PDB file of C-alpha atoms in Angstrom:
ATOM      1  CA  LEU F   1     106.591 158.371 163.444  1.00  0.00           C
ATOM      2  CA  LEU F   2     108.715 156.674 160.562  1.00  0.00           C
ATOM      3  CA  LYS F   3     105.736 153.863 160.303  1.00  0.00           C
ATOM      4  CA  PHE F   4     102.983 156.332 159.999  1.00  0.00           C
ATOM      5  CA  HIS F   5     104.895 158.182 157.098  1.00  0.00           C
ATOM      6  CA  CYS F   6     105.293 155.283 155.560  1.00  0.00           C
ATOM      7  CA  ASP F   7     101.877 154.346 155.084  1.00  0.00           C
ATOM      8  CA  THR F   8     100.794 157.514 153.840  1.00  0.00           C
ATOM      9  CA  GLU F   9     101.086 158.332 150.145  1.00  0.00           C
ATOM     10  CA  LYS F  10     101.537 162.102 150.594  1.00  0.00           C
ATOM     11  CA  PRO F  11     104.960 163.343 150.405  1.00  0.00           C
ATOM     12  CA  TRP F  12     106.817 163.496 153.609  1.00  0.00           C
ATOM     13  CA  PHE F  13     109.833 165.032 155.295  1.00  0.00           C
ATOM     14  CA  LEU F  14     111.259 163.815 158.633  1.00  0.00           C
ATOM     15  CA  SER F  15     113.694 165.201 160.592  1.00  0.00           C
ATOM     16  CA  LEU F  16     115.422 163.097 163.470  1.00  0.00           C
ATOM     17  CA  GLY F  17     118.050 164.378 166.137  1.00  0.00           C
ATOM     18  CA  ILE F  18     119.834 161.691 167.865  1.00  0.00           C
ATOM     19  CA  TYR F  19     121.263 162.832 171.136  1.00  0.00           C
ATOM     20  CA  HIS F  20     124.122 161.021 171.441  1.00  0.00           C
ATOM     21  CA  PRO F  21     127.109 161.914 171.250  1.00  0.00           C
ATOM     22  CA  HIS F  22     126.435 165.042 173.134  1.00  0.00           C
ATOM     23  CA  LEU F  23     126.829 165.313 176.921  1.00  0.00           C
ATOM     24  CA  PRO F  24     126.282 163.565 179.374  1.00  0.00           C
ATOM     25  CA  TRP F  25     127.089 159.991 178.037  1.00  0.00           C
ATOM     26  CA  TYR F  26     124.951 157.727 179.288  1.00  0.00           C
ATOM     27  CA  VAL F  27     125.559 154.731 177.374  1.00  0.00           C
ATOM     28  CA  PRO F  28     124.752 151.006 177.775  1.00  0.00           C
ATOM     29  CA  HIS F  29     127.267 148.600 179.199  1.00  0.00           C
ATOM     30  CA  HIS F  30     127.582 146.366 176.360  1.00  0.00           C
ATOM     31  CA  THR F  31     128.460 149.326 174.273  1.00  0.00           C
ATOM     32  CA  LYS F  32     131.092 150.906 176.601  1.00  0.00           C
ATOM     33  CA  ASN F  33     133.110 147.473 177.053  1.00  0.00           C
ATOM     34  CA  ARG F  34     133.928 147.572 173.485  1.00  0.00           C
ATOM     35  CA  PHE F  35     136.477 150.448 173.937  1.00  0.00           C
ATOM     36  CA  THR F  36     137.710 149.542 177.226  1.00  0.00           C
ATOM     37  CA  ASN F  37     141.169 148.195 175.885  1.00  0.00           C
ATOM     38  CA  VAL F  38     141.288 150.890 172.831  1.00  0.00           C
ATOM     39  CA  THR F  39     144.846 152.773 172.832  1.00  0.00           C
ATOM     40  CA  HIS F  40     144.157 156.686 172.251  1.00  0.00           C
ATOM     41  CA  VAL F  41     146.759 159.143 171.108  1.00  0.00           C
ATOM     42  CA  GLY F  42     145.510 162.801 172.071  1.00  0.00           C
ATOM     43  CA  ALA F  43     148.139 165.547 172.760  1.00  0.00           C
ATOM     44  CA  VAL F  44     151.957 165.102 171.056  1.00  0.00           C
ATOM     45  CA  ASP F  45     154.733 166.468 172.305  1.00  0.00           C
ATOM     46  CA  GLY F  46     155.367 170.029 170.833  1.00  0.00           C
ATOM     47  CA  ASP F  47     152.274 169.882 169.133  1.00  0.00           C
ATOM     48  CA  VAL F  48     151.246 173.269 169.936  1.00  0.00           C
ATOM     49  CA  ASP F  49     154.813 175.031 169.828  1.00  0.00           C
ATOM     50  CA  ASP F  50     153.787 176.394 166.419  1.00  0.00           C
ATOM     51  CA  LEU F  51     150.802 178.100 167.351  1.00  0.00           C
ATOM     52  CA  PRO F  52     150.424 182.123 167.528  1.00  0.00           C
ATOM     53  CA  PRO F  53     149.902 183.616 171.137  1.00  0.00           C
ATOM     54  CA  LEU F  54     145.946 183.880 169.997  1.00  0.00           C
ATOM     55  CA  ALA F  55     145.652 180.025 169.491  1.00  0.00           C
ATOM     56  CA  LEU F  56     147.441 179.363 172.692  1.00  0.00           C
ATOM     57  CA  GLN F  57     144.461 180.775 175.071  1.00  0.00           C
ATOM     58  CA  TYR F  58     142.433 178.180 173.850  1.00  0.00           C
ATOM     59  CA  LYS F  59     144.599 175.244 174.993  1.00  0.00           C
ATOM     60  CA  ARG F  60     144.737 173.672 178.459  1.00  0.00           C
ATOM     61  CA  THR F  61     141.130 174.914 179.629  1.00  0.00           C
ATOM     62  CA  GLN F  62     139.560 174.088 182.801  1.00  0.00           C
ATOM     63  CA  VAL F  63     138.502 170.959 181.534  1.00  0.00           C
ATOM     64  CA  TYR F  64     141.817 169.733 179.880  1.00  0.00           C
ATOM     65  CA  LEU F  65     143.150 170.567 183.456  1.00  0.00           C
ATOM     66  CA  ASP F  66     140.514 168.942 185.599  1.00  0.00           C
ATOM     67  CA  ILE F  67     140.323 165.679 183.474  1.00  0.00           C
ATOM     68  CA  HIS F  68     144.202 165.224 183.840  1.00  0.00           C
ATOM     69  CA  ALA F  69     144.196 166.201 187.317  1.00  0.00           C
ATOM     70  CA  VAL F  70     142.302 163.259 188.076  1.00  0.00           C
ATOM     71  CA  GLY F  71     143.944 160.838 185.758  1.00  0.00           C
ATOM     72  CA  GLN F  72     140.434 160.507 183.482  1.00  0.00           C
ATOM     73  CA  GLN F  73     142.127 161.069 179.869  1.00  0.00           C
ATOM     74  CA  ASN F  74     141.755 157.485 178.706  1.00  0.00           C
ATOM     75  CA  LEU F  75     138.173 157.141 179.999  1.00  0.00           C
ATOM     76  CA  VAL F  76     136.807 160.524 177.937  1.00  0.00           C
ATOM     77  CA  PRO F  77     137.513 158.947 174.222  1.00  0.00           C
ATOM     78  CA  ASP F  78     136.303 155.645 175.797  1.00  0.00           C
ATOM     79  CA  TYR F  79     132.906 156.999 176.585  1.00  0.00           C
ATOM     80  CA  TYR F  80     132.712 159.405 173.700  1.00  0.00           C
ATOM     81  CA  LEU F  81     133.512 156.344 171.329  1.00  0.00           C
ATOM     82  CA  SER F  82     130.751 154.455 173.204  1.00  0.00           C
ATOM     83  CA  ALA F  83     128.162 157.382 172.601  1.00  0.00           C
ATOM     84  CA  ILE F  84     128.803 157.447 169.137  1.00  0.00           C
ATOM     85  CA  SER F  85     128.620 153.472 168.875  1.00  0.00           C
ATOM     86  CA  HIS F  86     125.018 153.980 170.503  1.00  0.00           C
ATOM     87  CA  ALA F  87     124.142 156.698 167.910  1.00  0.00           C
ATOM     88  CA  ASP F  88     124.736 154.296 165.489  1.00  0.00           C
ATOM     89  CA  SER F  89     122.795 151.622 166.928  1.00  0.00           C
ATOM     90  CA  VAL F  90     119.626 154.047 167.174  1.00  0.00           C
ATOM     91  CA  LEU F  91     120.018 154.906 163.495  1.00  0.00           C
ATOM     92  CA  GLY F  92     120.884 151.515 162.372  1.00  0.00           C
ATOM     93  CA  HIS F  93     117.184 150.853 164.127  1.00  0.00           C
ATOM     94  CA  VAL F  94     115.543 153.617 161.893  1.00  0.00           C
ATOM     95  CA  LEU F  95     117.159 152.599 158.798  1.00  0.00           C
ATOM     96  CA  GLU F  96     116.260 149.039 159.217  1.00  0.00           C
ATOM     97  CA  THR F  97     112.685 150.570 159.603  1.00  0.00           C
ATOM     98  CA  LEU F  98     112.918 152.075 156.721  1.00  0.00           C
ATOM     99  CA  GLU F  99     114.339 149.208 154.563  1.00  0.00           C
ATOM    100  CA  ASN F 100     111.717 146.922 155.478  1.00  0.00           C
ATOM    101  CA  SER F 101     109.000 149.429 154.404  1.00  0.00           C
ATOM    102  CA  SER F 102     107.120 150.100 151.012  1.00  0.00           C
ATOM    103  CA  VAL F 103     108.889 153.795 150.766  1.00  0.00           C
ATOM    104  CA  ARG F 104     112.730 152.486 151.017  1.00  0.00           C
ATOM    105  CA  ASN F 105     113.007 152.686 147.180  1.00  0.00           C
ATOM    106  CA  ASN F 106     111.543 156.292 146.950  1.00  0.00           C
ATOM    107  CA  THR F 107     112.789 157.912 150.108  1.00  0.00           C
ATOM    108  CA  ILE F 108     115.951 160.292 150.239  1.00  0.00           C
ATOM    109  CA  VAL F 109     118.241 159.773 153.261  1.00  0.00           C
ATOM    110  CA  LEU F 110     120.755 162.545 154.422  1.00  0.00           C
ATOM    111  CA  VAL F 111     123.095 162.004 157.613  1.00  0.00           C
ATOM    112  CA  THR F 112     124.930 164.411 159.064  1.00  0.00           C
ATOM    113  CA  SER F 113     125.905 166.029 162.452  1.00  0.00           C
ATOM    114  CA  ASP F 114     126.436 169.550 163.929  1.00  0.00           C
ATOM    115  CA  ASN F 115     130.555 169.512 164.771  1.00  0.00           C
ATOM    116  CA  GLY F 116     133.407 167.430 165.238  1.00  0.00           C
ATOM    117  CA  TRP F 117     135.077 166.708 168.779  1.00  0.00           C
ATOM    118  CA  HIS F 118     138.326 166.493 170.589  1.00  0.00           C
ATOM    119  CA  ALA F 119     137.739 163.352 173.053  1.00  0.00           C
ATOM    120  CA  ALA F 120     141.542 162.436 173.342  1.00  0.00           C
ATOM    121  CA  GLY F 121     142.929 165.687 174.098  1.00  0.00           C
ATOM    122  CA  GLU F 122     144.053 166.263 170.892  1.00  0.00           C
ATOM    123  CA  LYS F 123     146.101 169.866 170.570  1.00  0.00           C
ATOM    124  CA  GLU F 124     145.645 170.133 174.403  1.00  0.00           C
ATOM    125  CA  THR F 125     142.188 170.686 174.101  1.00  0.00           C
ATOM    126  CA  TYR F 126     138.724 168.677 174.626  1.00  0.00           C
ATOM    127  CA  LYS F 127     135.201 168.910 173.223  1.00  0.00           C
ATOM    128  CA  LYS F 128     134.613 171.493 170.509  1.00  0.00           C
ATOM    129  CA  PHE F 129     135.300 175.086 171.292  1.00  0.00           C
ATOM    130  CA  ALA F 130     138.190 175.859 168.637  1.00  0.00           C
ATOM    131  CA  LEU F 131     138.537 175.770 164.804  1.00  0.00           C
ATOM    132  CA  TRP F 132     140.666 172.714 164.641  1.00  0.00           C
ATOM    133  CA  ARG F 133     140.016 170.572 161.635  1.00  0.00           C
ATOM    134  CA  GLN F 134     138.623 167.635 163.339  1.00  0.00           C
ATOM    135  CA  LEU F 135     136.229 170.222 164.999  1.00  0.00           C
ATOM    136  CA  THR F 136     135.243 171.790 162.051  1.00  0.00           C
ATOM    137  CA  ARG F 137     134.498 168.468 159.617  1.00  0.00           C
ATOM    138  CA  VAL F 138     131.289 166.286 160.158  1.00  0.00           C
ATOM    139  CA  PRO F 139     129.962 163.473 158.016  1.00  0.00           C
ATOM    140  CA  PHE F 140     127.817 163.761 155.202  1.00  0.00           C
ATOM    141  CA  ILE F 141     126.267 160.835 153.883  1.00  0.00           C
ATOM    142  CA  LEU F 142     123.498 160.839 151.307  1.00  0.00           C
ATOM    143  CA  LYS F 143     121.426 158.146 149.549  1.00  0.00           C
ATOM    144  CA  VAL F 144     119.190 159.067 146.478  1.00  0.00           C
ATOM    145  CA  PRO F 145     117.328 155.641 145.081  1.00  0.00           C
ATOM    146  CA  PRO F 146     117.561 155.637 141.389  1.00  0.00           C
ATOM    147  CA  GLY F 147     114.295 157.213 139.713  1.00  0.00           C
ATOM    148  CA  VAL F 148     113.289 159.390 142.678  1.00  0.00           C
ATOM    149  CA  SER F 149     114.704 162.869 141.716  1.00  0.00           C
ATOM    150  CA  PRO F 150     114.786 164.505 138.263  1.00  0.00           C
ATOM    151  CA  ALA F 151     117.999 166.400 139.121  1.00  0.00           C
ATOM    152  CA  LEU F 152     119.522 162.583 139.750  1.00  0.00           C
ATOM    153  CA  PRO F 153     118.039 160.237 137.552  1.00  0.00           C
ATOM    154  CA  MET F 154     120.261 157.236 138.639  1.00  0.00           C
ATOM    155  CA  GLY F 155     120.641 158.146 142.308  1.00  0.00           C
ATOM    156  CA  THR F 156     123.558 158.223 144.345  1.00  0.00           C
ATOM    157  CA  GLN F 157     126.494 155.941 143.168  1.00  0.00           C
ATOM    158  CA  PRO F 158     127.231 153.407 146.043  1.00  0.00           C
ATOM    159  CA  GLY F 159     130.464 153.878 147.276  1.00  0.00           C
ATOM    160  CA  SER F 160     131.168 157.225 145.861  1.00  0.00           C
ATOM    161  CA  SER F 161     132.555 160.354 147.814  1.00  0.00           C
ATOM    162  CA  TYR F 162     133.515 163.854 147.061  1.00  0.00           C
ATOM    163  CA  GLU F 163     136.653 165.449 148.215  1.00  0.00           C
ATOM    164  CA  GLY F 164     135.672 169.242 147.650  1.00  0.00           C
ATOM    165  CA  LEU F 165     133.744 171.800 150.282  1.00  0.00           C
ATOM    166  CA  ILE F 166     130.393 171.334 151.205  1.00  0.00           C
ATOM    167  CA  SER F 167     128.486 173.627 154.109  1.00  0.00           C
ATOM    168  CA  HIS F 168     125.491 172.791 155.705  1.00  0.00           C
ATOM    169  CA  LEU F 169     123.761 175.830 154.082  1.00  0.00           C
ATOM    170  CA  ASP F 170     123.907 173.842 151.475  1.00  0.00           C
ATOM    171  CA  LEU F 171     121.440 171.122 152.925  1.00  0.00           C
ATOM    172  CA  PHE F 172     118.179 173.025 151.915  1.00  0.00           C
ATOM    173  CA  PRO F 173     118.726 173.972 148.380  1.00  0.00           C
ATOM    174  CA  THR F 174     119.822 170.672 147.802  1.00  0.00           C
ATOM    175  CA  LEU F 175     116.876 169.127 149.040  1.00  0.00           C
ATOM    176  CA  VAL F 176     114.712 171.375 147.363  1.00  0.00           C
ATOM    177  CA  GLU F 177     116.503 170.560 143.864  1.00  0.00           C
ATOM    178  CA  LEU F 178     116.617 166.886 144.699  1.00  0.00           C
ATOM    179  CA  ALA F 179     112.667 166.810 145.597  1.00  0.00           C
ATOM    180  CA  ASN F 180     112.175 169.018 142.565  1.00  0.00           C
ATOM    181  CA  ILE F 181     110.429 171.620 144.885  1.00  0.00           C
ATOM    182  CA  THR F 182     110.173 174.779 142.660  1.00  0.00           C
ATOM    183  CA  ASN F 183     107.851 177.359 144.723  1.00  0.00           C
ATOM    184  CA  THR F 184     110.035 177.985 147.855  1.00  0.00           C
ATOM    185  CA  ASN F 185     111.348 181.451 146.823  1.00  0.00           C
ATOM    186  CA  ARG F 186     114.874 180.377 147.598  1.00  0.00           C
ATOM    187  CA  GLU F 187     116.643 183.347 146.519  1.00  0.00           C
ATOM    188  CA  ASN F 188     115.250 185.482 149.733  1.00  0.00           C
ATOM    189  CA  THR F 189     115.202 182.492 151.940  1.00  0.00           C
ATOM    190  CA  GLN F 190     118.597 180.700 151.711  1.00  0.00           C
ATOM    191  CA  GLN F 191     122.135 181.325 151.574  1.00  0.00           C
ATOM    192  CA  GLY F 192     123.787 178.157 150.311  1.00  0.00           C
ATOM    193  CA  ASN F 193     124.003 176.561 146.878  1.00  0.00           C
ATOM    194  CA  SER F 194     122.667 173.144 145.511  1.00  0.00           C
ATOM    195  CA  PHE F 195     125.312 170.404 145.568  1.00  0.00           C
ATOM    196  CA  ALA F 196     123.084 167.992 143.812  1.00  0.00           C
ATOM    197  CA  GLY F 197     125.581 168.709 140.514  1.00  0.00           C
ATOM    198  CA  ILE F 198     128.474 166.797 142.241  1.00  0.00           C
ATOM    199  CA  LEU F 199     126.125 163.821 142.766  1.00  0.00           C
ATOM    200  CA  ASN F 200     125.704 163.255 139.146  1.00  0.00           C
ATOM    201  CA  PRO F 201     129.033 162.445 136.674  1.00  0.00           C
ATOM    202  CA  GLU F 202     127.129 163.757 133.620  1.00  0.00           C
ATOM    203  CA  HIS F 203     127.237 167.326 135.137  1.00  0.00           C
ATOM    204  CA  GLY F 204     131.048 166.575 135.847  1.00  0.00           C
ATOM    205  CA  HIS F 205     130.475 167.010 139.486  1.00  0.00           C
ATOM    206  CA  THR F 206     129.757 170.730 139.461  1.00  0.00           C
ATOM    207  CA  HIS F 207     129.377 172.457 143.057  1.00  0.00           C
ATOM    208  CA  PRO F 208     129.833 176.234 142.788  1.00  0.00           C
ATOM    209  CA  ARG F 209     131.430 176.582 146.730  1.00  0.00           C
ATOM    210  CA  LYS F 210     135.077 177.810 146.647  1.00  0.00           C
ATOM    211  CA  SER F 211     135.083 178.100 150.634  1.00  0.00           C
ATOM    212  CA  VAL F 212     133.223 177.569 153.742  1.00  0.00           C
ATOM    213  CA  LEU F 213     133.209 179.977 156.804  1.00  0.00           C
ATOM    214  CA  SER F 214     133.658 178.457 160.579  1.00  0.00           C
ATOM    215  CA  SER F 215     133.755 180.897 163.467  1.00  0.00           C
ATOM    216  CA  TYR F 216     134.398 180.640 167.072  1.00  0.00           C
ATOM    217  CA  MET F 217     133.698 183.311 169.699  1.00  0.00           C
ATOM    218  CA  GLU F 218     131.049 185.918 170.191  1.00  0.00           C
ATOM    219  CA  LEU F 219     130.634 188.867 167.355  1.00  0.00           C
ATOM    220  CA  ASN F 220     133.614 187.362 165.749  1.00  0.00           C
ATOM    221  CA  SER F 221     131.271 187.195 162.422  1.00  0.00           C
ATOM    222  CA  LYS F 222     129.037 190.143 163.144  1.00  0.00           C
ATOM    223  CA  SER F 223     128.124 192.672 160.022  1.00  0.00           C
ATOM    224  CA  ASN F 224     127.114 196.203 160.775  1.00  0.00           C
TER     225      ASN F 224
END
């Protein structure tokens, strides 16, 4: 599909979802063998002593108890890292195809994920069902080649980073601005803010987002 788009002169958008590291973790043996001797630091003694009663309800869930009952607490992070490694390999094939194409110098690439994970029993929890920092943060990797976007004429700078707040709500307005699309009726269709400004040193790395909301459990963010 990527090769098909590379052969066309029309502007195109391709959204690729890589299944791993979602469960179940079916990974190649050579990938799994990379992490068999890795030491994992999970739950720390006293790490939940300062939690309020409400937060304590979400520690040591049935998943946590089942994993520790059969002594598999070291196997879980092994397979999780293997699944991530396999996803990296798949993404690498995609990026290699793009790099070897005729559109490598005029294609914007953005890589992100939907949520973080507790794979080693951190805070006496597994999986993603909580609001700990490691669960609510995701990768945000963006490459804009020079000369592609009027909003960022020099492109993104290799190795640069941003320590402020960004939300997935900001993806659409950012890509719209970078692609110089003006007829989207954005005022009525999106809540996010473009973060193209933080990519441009000439603009002083400005971004209007001062907060990000992450919610968990049904109805906790419902408005009347």
